[in-house]
Coordinates of C-alpha atoms (C1' of nucleotides) in Angstrom, one line a residue:
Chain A
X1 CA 130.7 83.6 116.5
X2 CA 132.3 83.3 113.0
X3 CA 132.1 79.6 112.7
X4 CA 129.5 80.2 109.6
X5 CA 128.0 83.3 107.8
X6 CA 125.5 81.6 105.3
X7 CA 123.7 85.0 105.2
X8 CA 124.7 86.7 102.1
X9 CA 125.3 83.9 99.6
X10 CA 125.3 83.6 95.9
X11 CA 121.4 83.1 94.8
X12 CA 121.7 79.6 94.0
X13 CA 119.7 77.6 97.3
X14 CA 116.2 76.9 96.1
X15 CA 115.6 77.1 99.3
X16 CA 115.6 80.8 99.4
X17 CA 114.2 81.3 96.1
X18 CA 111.4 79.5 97.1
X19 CA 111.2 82.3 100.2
X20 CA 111.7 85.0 98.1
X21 CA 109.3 84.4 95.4
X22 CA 106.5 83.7 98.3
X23 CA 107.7 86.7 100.4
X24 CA 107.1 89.1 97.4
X25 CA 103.8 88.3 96.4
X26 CA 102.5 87.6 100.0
X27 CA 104.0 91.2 101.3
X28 CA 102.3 92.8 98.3
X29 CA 98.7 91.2 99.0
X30 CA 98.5 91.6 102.3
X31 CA 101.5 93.8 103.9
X32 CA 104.3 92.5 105.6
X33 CA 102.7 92.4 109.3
X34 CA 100.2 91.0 107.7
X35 CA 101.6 87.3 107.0
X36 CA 103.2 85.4 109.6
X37 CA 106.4 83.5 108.8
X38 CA 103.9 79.8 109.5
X39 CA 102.0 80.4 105.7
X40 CA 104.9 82.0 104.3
X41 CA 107.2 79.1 104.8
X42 CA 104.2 76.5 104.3
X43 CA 103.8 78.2 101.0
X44 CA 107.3 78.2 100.2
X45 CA 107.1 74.6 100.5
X46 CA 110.2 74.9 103.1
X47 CA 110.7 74.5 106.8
X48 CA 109.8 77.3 109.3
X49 CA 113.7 77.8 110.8
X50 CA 115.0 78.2 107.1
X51 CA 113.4 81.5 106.8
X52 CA 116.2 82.7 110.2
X53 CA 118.9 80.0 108.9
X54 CA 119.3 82.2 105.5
X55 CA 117.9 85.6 106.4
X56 CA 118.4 85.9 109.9
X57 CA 114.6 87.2 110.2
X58 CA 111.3 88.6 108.5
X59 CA 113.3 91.9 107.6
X60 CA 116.3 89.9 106.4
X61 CA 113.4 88.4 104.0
X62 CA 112.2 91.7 102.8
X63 CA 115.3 93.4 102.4
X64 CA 116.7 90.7 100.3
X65 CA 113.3 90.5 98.1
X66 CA 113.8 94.5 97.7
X67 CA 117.7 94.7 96.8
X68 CA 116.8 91.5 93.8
X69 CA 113.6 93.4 92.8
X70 CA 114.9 96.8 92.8
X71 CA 117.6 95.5 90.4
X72 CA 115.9 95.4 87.0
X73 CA 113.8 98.4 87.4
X74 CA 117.1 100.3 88.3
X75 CA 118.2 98.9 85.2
X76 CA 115.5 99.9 83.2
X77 CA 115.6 103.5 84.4
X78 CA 119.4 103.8 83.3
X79 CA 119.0 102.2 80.4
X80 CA 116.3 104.5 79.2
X81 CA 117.8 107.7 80.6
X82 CA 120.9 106.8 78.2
X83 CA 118.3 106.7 75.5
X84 CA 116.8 110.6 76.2
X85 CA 116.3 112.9 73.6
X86 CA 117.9 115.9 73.3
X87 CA 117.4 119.1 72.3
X88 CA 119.9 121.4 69.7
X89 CA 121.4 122.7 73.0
X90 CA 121.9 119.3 74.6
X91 CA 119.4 119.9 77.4
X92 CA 117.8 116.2 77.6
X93 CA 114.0 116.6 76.9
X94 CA 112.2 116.6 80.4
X95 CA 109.3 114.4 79.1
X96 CA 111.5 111.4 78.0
X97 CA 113.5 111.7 81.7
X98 CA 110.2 111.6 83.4
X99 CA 109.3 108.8 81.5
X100 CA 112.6 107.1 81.9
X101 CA 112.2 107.7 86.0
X102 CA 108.6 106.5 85.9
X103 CA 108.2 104.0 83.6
X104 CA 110.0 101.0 84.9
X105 CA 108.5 102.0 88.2
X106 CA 105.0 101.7 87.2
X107 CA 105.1 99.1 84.9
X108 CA 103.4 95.7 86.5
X109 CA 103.1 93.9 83.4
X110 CA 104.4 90.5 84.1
X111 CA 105.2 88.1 86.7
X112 CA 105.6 89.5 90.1
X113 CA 106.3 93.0 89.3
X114 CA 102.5 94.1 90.6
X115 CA 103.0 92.8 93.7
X116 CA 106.5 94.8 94.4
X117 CA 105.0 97.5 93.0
X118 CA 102.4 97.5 96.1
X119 CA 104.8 96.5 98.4
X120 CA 107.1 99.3 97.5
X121 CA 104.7 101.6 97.5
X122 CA 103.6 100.8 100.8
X123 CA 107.3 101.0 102.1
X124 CA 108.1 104.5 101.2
X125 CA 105.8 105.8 103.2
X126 CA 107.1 103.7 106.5
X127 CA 108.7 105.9 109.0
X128 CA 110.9 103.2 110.5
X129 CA 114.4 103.1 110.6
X130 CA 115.5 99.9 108.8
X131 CA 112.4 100.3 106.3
X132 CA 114.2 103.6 105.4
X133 CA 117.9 102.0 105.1
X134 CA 116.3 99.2 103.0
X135 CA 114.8 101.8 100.4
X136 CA 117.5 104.5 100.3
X137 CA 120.2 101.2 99.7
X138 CA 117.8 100.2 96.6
X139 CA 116.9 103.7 95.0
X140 CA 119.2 106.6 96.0
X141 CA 121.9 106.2 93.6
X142 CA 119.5 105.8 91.2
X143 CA 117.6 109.0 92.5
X144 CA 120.1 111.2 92.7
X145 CA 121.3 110.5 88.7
X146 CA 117.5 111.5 87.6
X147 CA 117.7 115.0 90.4
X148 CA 120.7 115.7 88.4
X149 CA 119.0 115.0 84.8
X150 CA 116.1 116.9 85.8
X151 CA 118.0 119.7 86.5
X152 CA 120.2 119.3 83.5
X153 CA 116.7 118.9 81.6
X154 CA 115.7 122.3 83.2
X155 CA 119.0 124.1 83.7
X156 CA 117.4 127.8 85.1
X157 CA 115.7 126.2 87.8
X158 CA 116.7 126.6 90.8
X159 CA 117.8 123.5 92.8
X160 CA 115.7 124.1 96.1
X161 CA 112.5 124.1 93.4
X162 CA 113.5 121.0 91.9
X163 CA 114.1 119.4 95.7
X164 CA 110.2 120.5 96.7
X165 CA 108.8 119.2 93.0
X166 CA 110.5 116.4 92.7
X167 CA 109.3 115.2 96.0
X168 CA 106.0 116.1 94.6
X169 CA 106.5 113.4 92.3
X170 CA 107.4 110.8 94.3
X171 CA 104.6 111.5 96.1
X172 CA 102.0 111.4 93.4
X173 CA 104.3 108.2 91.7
X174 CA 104.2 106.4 95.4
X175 CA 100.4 106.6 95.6
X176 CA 99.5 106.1 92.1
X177 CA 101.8 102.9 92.5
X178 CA 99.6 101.7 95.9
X179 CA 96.7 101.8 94.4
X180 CA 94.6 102.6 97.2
X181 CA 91.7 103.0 95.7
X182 CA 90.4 106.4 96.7
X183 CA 90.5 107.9 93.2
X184 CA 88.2 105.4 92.2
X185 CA 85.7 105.6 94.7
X186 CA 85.7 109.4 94.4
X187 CA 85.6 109.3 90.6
X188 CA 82.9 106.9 90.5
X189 CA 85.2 104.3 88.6
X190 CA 85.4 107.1 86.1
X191 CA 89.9 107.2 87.0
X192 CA 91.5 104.2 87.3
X193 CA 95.5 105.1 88.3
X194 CA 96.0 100.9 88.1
X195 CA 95.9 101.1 84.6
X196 CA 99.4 101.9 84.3
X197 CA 99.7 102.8 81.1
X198 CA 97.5 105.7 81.7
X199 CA 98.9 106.8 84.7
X200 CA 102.2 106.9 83.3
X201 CA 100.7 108.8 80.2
X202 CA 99.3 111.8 83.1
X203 CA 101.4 111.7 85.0
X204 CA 104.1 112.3 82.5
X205 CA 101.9 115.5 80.7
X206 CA 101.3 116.7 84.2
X207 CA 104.6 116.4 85.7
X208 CA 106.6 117.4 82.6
X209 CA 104.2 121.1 83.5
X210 CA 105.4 121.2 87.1
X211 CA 108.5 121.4 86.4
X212 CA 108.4 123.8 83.7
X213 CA 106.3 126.5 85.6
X214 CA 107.9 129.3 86.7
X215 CA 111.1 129.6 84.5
X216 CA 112.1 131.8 82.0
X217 CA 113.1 129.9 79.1
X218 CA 112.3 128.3 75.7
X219 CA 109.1 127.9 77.3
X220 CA 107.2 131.2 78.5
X221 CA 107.2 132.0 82.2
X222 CA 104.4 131.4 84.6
X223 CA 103.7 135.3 85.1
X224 CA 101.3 134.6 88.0
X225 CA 102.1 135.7 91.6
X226 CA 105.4 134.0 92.8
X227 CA 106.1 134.6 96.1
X228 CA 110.2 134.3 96.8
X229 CA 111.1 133.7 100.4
X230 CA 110.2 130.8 102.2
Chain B
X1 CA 73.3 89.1 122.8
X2 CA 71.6 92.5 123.8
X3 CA 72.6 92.7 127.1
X4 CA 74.7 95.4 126.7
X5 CA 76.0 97.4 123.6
X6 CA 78.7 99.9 124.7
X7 CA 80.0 100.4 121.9
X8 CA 78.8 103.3 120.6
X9 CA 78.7 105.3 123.5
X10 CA 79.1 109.2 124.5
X11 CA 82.9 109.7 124.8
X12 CA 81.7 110.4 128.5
X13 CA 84.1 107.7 130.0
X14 CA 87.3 108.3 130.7
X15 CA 88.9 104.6 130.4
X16 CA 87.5 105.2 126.3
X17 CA 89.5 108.5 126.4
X18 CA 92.4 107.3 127.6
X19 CA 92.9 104.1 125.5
X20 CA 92.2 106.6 122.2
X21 CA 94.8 109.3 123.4
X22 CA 97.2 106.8 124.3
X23 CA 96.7 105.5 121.0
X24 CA 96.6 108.5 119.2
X25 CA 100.5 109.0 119.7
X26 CA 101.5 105.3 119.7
X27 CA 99.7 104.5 116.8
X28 CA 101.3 107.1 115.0
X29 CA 105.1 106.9 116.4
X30 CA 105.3 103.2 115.6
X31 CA 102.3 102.1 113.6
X32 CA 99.5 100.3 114.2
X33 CA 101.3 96.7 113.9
X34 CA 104.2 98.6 116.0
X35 CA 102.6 99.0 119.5
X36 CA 101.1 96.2 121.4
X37 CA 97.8 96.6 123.4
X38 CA 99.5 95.7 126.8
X39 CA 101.9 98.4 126.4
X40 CA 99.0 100.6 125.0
X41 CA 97.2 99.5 128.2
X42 CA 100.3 99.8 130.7
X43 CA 100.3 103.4 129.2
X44 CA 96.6 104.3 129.2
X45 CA 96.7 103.0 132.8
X46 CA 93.5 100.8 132.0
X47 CA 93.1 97.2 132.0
X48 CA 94.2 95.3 128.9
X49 CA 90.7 93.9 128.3
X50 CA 89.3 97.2 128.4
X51 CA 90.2 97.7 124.8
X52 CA 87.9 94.7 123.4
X53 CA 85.4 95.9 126.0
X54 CA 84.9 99.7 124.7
X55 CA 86.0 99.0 121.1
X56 CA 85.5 95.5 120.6
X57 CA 89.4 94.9 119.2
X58 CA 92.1 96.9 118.1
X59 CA 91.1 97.9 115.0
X60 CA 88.0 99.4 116.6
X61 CA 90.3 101.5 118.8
X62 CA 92.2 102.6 115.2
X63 CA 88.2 103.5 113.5
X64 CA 87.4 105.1 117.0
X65 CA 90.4 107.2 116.8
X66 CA 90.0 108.3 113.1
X67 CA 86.5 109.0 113.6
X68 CA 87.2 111.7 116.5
X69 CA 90.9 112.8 114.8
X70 CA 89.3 113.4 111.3
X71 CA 86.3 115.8 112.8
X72 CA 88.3 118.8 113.4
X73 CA 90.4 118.8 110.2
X74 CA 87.1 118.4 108.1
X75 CA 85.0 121.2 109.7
X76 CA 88.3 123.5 109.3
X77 CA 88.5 122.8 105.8
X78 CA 84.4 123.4 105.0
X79 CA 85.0 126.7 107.5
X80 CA 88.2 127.7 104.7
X81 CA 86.2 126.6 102.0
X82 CA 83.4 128.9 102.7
X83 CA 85.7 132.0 102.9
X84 CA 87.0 131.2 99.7
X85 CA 87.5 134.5 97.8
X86 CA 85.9 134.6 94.4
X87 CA 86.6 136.2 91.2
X88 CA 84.6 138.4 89.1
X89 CA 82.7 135.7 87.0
X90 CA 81.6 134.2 90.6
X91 CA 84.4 131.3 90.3
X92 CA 86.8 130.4 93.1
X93 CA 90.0 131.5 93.6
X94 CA 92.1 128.1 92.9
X95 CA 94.5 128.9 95.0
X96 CA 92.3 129.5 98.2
X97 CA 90.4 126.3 97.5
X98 CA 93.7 124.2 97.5
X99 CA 95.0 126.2 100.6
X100 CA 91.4 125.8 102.3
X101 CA 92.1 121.5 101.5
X102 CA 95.4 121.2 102.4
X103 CA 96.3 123.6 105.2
X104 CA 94.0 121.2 107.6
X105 CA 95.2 118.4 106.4
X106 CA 99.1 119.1 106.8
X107 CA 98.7 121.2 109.8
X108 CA 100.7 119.9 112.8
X109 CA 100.8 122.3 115.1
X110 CA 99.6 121.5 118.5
X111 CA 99.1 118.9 120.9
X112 CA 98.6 115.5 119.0
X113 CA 97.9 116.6 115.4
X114 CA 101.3 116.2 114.4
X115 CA 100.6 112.0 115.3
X116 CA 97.3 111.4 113.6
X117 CA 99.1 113.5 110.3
X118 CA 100.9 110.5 110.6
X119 CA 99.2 108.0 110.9
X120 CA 96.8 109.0 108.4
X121 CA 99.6 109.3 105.7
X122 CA 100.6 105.8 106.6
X123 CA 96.9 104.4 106.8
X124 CA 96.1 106.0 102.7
X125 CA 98.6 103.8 101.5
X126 CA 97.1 100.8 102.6
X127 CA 95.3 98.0 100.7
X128 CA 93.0 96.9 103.1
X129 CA 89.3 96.8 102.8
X130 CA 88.8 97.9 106.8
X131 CA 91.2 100.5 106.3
X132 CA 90.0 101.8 103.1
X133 CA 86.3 102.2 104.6
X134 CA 88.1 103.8 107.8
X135 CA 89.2 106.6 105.6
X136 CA 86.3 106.9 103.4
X137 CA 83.9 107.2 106.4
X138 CA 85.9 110.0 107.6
X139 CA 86.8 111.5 104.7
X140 CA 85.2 110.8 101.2
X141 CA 81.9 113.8 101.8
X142 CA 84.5 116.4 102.5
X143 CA 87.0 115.0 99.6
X144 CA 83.9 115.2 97.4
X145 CA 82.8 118.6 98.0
X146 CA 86.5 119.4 97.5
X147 CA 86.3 118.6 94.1
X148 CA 83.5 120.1 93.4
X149 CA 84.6 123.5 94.5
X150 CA 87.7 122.8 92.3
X151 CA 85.4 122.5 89.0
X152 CA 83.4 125.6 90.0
X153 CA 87.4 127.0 90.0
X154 CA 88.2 125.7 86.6
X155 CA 85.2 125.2 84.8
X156 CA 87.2 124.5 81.4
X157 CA 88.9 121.3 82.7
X158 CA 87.0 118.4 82.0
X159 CA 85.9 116.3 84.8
X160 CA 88.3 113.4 83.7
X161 CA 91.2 115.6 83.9
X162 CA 90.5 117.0 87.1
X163 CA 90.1 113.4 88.6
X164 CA 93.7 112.6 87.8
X165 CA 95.1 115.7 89.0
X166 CA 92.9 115.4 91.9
X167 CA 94.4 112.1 92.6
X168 CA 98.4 113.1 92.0
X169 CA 97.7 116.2 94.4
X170 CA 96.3 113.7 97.2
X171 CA 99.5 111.7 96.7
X172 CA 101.8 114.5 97.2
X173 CA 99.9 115.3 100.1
X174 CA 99.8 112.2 101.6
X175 CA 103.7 112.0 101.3
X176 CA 104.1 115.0 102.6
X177 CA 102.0 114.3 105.5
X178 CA 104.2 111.1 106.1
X179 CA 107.4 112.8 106.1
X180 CA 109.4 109.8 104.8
X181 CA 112.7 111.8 105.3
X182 CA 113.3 110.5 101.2
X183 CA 113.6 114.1 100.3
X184 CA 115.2 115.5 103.0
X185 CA 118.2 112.7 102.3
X186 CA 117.9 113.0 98.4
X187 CA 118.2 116.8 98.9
X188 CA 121.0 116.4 101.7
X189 CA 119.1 118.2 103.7
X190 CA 118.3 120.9 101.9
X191 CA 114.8 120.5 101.9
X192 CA 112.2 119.6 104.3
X193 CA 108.7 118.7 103.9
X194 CA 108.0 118.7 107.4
X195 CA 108.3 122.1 108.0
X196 CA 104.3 122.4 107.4
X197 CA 104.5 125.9 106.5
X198 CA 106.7 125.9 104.0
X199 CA 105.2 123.0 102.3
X200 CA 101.5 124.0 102.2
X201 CA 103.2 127.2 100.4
X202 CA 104.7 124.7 97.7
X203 CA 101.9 122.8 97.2
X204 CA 99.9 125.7 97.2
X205 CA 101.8 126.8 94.4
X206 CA 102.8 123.6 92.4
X207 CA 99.3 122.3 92.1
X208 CA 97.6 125.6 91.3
X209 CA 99.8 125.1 88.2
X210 CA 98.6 121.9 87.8
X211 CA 95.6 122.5 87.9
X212 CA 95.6 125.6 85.2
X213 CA 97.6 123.8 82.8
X214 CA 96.2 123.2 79.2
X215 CA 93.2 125.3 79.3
X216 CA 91.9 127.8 77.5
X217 CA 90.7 130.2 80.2
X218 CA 91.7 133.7 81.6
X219 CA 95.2 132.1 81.6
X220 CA 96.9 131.7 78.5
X221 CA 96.6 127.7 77.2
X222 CA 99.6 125.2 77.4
X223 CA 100.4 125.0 74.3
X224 CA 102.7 121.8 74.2
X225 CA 102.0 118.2 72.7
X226 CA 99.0 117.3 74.1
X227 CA 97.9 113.7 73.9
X228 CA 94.2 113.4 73.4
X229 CA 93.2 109.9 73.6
X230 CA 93.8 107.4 77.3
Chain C
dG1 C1' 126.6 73.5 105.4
dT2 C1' 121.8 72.6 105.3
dC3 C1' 117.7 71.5 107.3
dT4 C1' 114.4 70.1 111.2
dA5 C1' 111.9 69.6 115.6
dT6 C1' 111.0 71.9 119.5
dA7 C1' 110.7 75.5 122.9
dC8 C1' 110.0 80.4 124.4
dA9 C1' 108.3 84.9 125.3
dG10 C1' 105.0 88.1 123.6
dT11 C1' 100.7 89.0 120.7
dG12 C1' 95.3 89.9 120.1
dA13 C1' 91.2 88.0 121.6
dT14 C1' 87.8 85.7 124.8
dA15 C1' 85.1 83.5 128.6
dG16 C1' 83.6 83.8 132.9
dA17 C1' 84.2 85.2 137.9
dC18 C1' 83.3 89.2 140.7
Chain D
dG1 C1' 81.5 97.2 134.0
dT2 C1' 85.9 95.5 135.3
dC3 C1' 89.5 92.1 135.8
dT4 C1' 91.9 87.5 135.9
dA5 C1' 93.1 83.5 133.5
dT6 C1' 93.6 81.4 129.4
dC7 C1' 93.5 80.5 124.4
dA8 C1' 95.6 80.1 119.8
dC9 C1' 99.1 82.3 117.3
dT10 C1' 103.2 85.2 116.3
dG11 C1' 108.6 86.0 115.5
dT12 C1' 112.7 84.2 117.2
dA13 C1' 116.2 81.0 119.1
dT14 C1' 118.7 76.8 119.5
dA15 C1' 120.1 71.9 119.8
dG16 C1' 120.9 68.4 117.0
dA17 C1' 119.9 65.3 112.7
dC18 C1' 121.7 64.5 108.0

DNA sequence: GTCTATACAGTGATAGAC
DNA sequence: GTCTATCACTGTATAGAC
């Protein structure tokens, strides 16, 4: 049983580069079900059994393409939140986390960042088991960090309102980030959420609102109804 | 060629039924790519090539399935949206208009609503071109109209705004509706989107915020940076 | 260690007998 | 209308060549 373990092995085979780099932009176009491992590895330019040799299976594939594509943008989001403004009291300014969570997330400027962009989007709203291990090991730690610079960003709100709005967000990030579509047809063309730059410009403005509304501070209180219990 | 066309039939027969509640909860447990149409078959106790009979292939079964699913929600939202309660001026109450869109939508009370909620989520993320006209068939007049009652709400907000809001309100809906468990393990528990109730009250409030923010109107203005120009 | 050919059980779809 | 038999294709497994 332990006479080899080639699974997790420094990047270096071209072999499962070449994997990879078809895996991520195949996923993205046309979902994971929807390409069978024959055009991936015919694409690839390798032989069918490779894809098992290195990964063990199709989800071996698509959890390795999400823990080297996750990578950067992670590091992009740290590396920006280090940058956030603050204000005289120290409170970070919330617009500049938002944009340090959303930014790198968005962004599908070069290369094959569109496509994991899709394909990520289209993850986080899977219900399975191992697609849900595969996403919290790529973006919880790097959740959690934002949670807690959103709070320190908003210090008098109350952590069970920040839970419910920042789920909000990842909702509204997650869909802008698929790209399905429906905003378009019902605008017409008029909004166009795949112009990232945009979105992250609305989303931002819009976001940076949410979580302001409802707390007394620097900012005046949303005075309308609030109702407390759950 | 014109034989026969059963396609489009009364949902008089009872194999039709069957194979579309059988699906209903499959479907939505383990996806569409997830279930198989012998064990949907074995299940539905019908014949496997009953399925390409009534609906001509699987994805027929899925546009069968929307098509009766989706009725109910709509005409309960139109019924909402007709009770709406209006203000002086004659303009909707905002919040009632959101409630009257979402409480259908995230309801998942009985029998096998709580599936096609689901599934629904899990289909409005997808890129496909059958799938997108799946949802727009069932969906788009109502979304319209939806938006229309949400101008007549705010009449200040320009139409462009409201798209975009629009669209980040379907997104949090729609991941909502998927119940991911993202939050609920970001938040350590603390919060869950799946308790319907609790969430419609949220969004409910969240997005009537949204909505209000940066106009002048019978609520004071946002007052904050606002960037004019996309 | 790396890669390949080949085989296997299970998939959606279909043709044709009844 | 219904069912059996069968098709081409899927992900996976393994024996064995370099």
């Amino acid at each position: 049983m332990r006479t080899s373990k080639p699974r997790e092995n420094a990047p270096g085979s071209l072999t499962r580069d070449r994997i990879i780099e078809a895996a991520n932009v195949m996923f993205a176009e046309h979902g994971v079900e929807g390409v069978s491992l024959r055009e991936l590895t015919v694409r690839a330019g390798v032989n069918l059994a490779a894809v098992h040799y290195h990964f063990g299976s199709k989800e071996g594939v698509l959890a390795e393409l999400f823990a080297r594509s996750s990578k950067p943008i992670v590091e992009w989001r740290l590396e920006l939140l280090s940058k956030v403004r603050r204000h005289r009291d120290g409170c970070p300014v919330l617009e500049d986390v938002l944009d340090a969570f959303l930014r790198p997330a968005l962004h599908a400027g070069r290369r094959q960042n569109a496509s994991f962009v899709h394909l990520r989007a289209r993850l986080a709203l899977e219900r399975g088991e191992a697609t849900r291990r595969i996403l919290s090991e790529s973006f919880d730690e790097s959740s959690r960090q934002f949670m807690d610079a959103l709070a320190a960003a908003m210090p008098d709100l109350p952590r069970e309102e920040l839970n419910w709005r920042f789920h909000f967000l990842i909702g509204a990030m997650v869909y802008t980030m698929a790209d399905s579509g429906r905003i378009q047809t019902l605008s017409d063309g008029t909004c166009d959420p795949s112009a990232s730059e945009a979105a992250l410009e609305r989303m931002v403005a819009v976001f940076a609102g949410v979580f302001r509304a409802g707390v007394s501070g620097k900012v005046r209180a949303n005075v309308r109804r609030r109702s407390r219990q759950v």
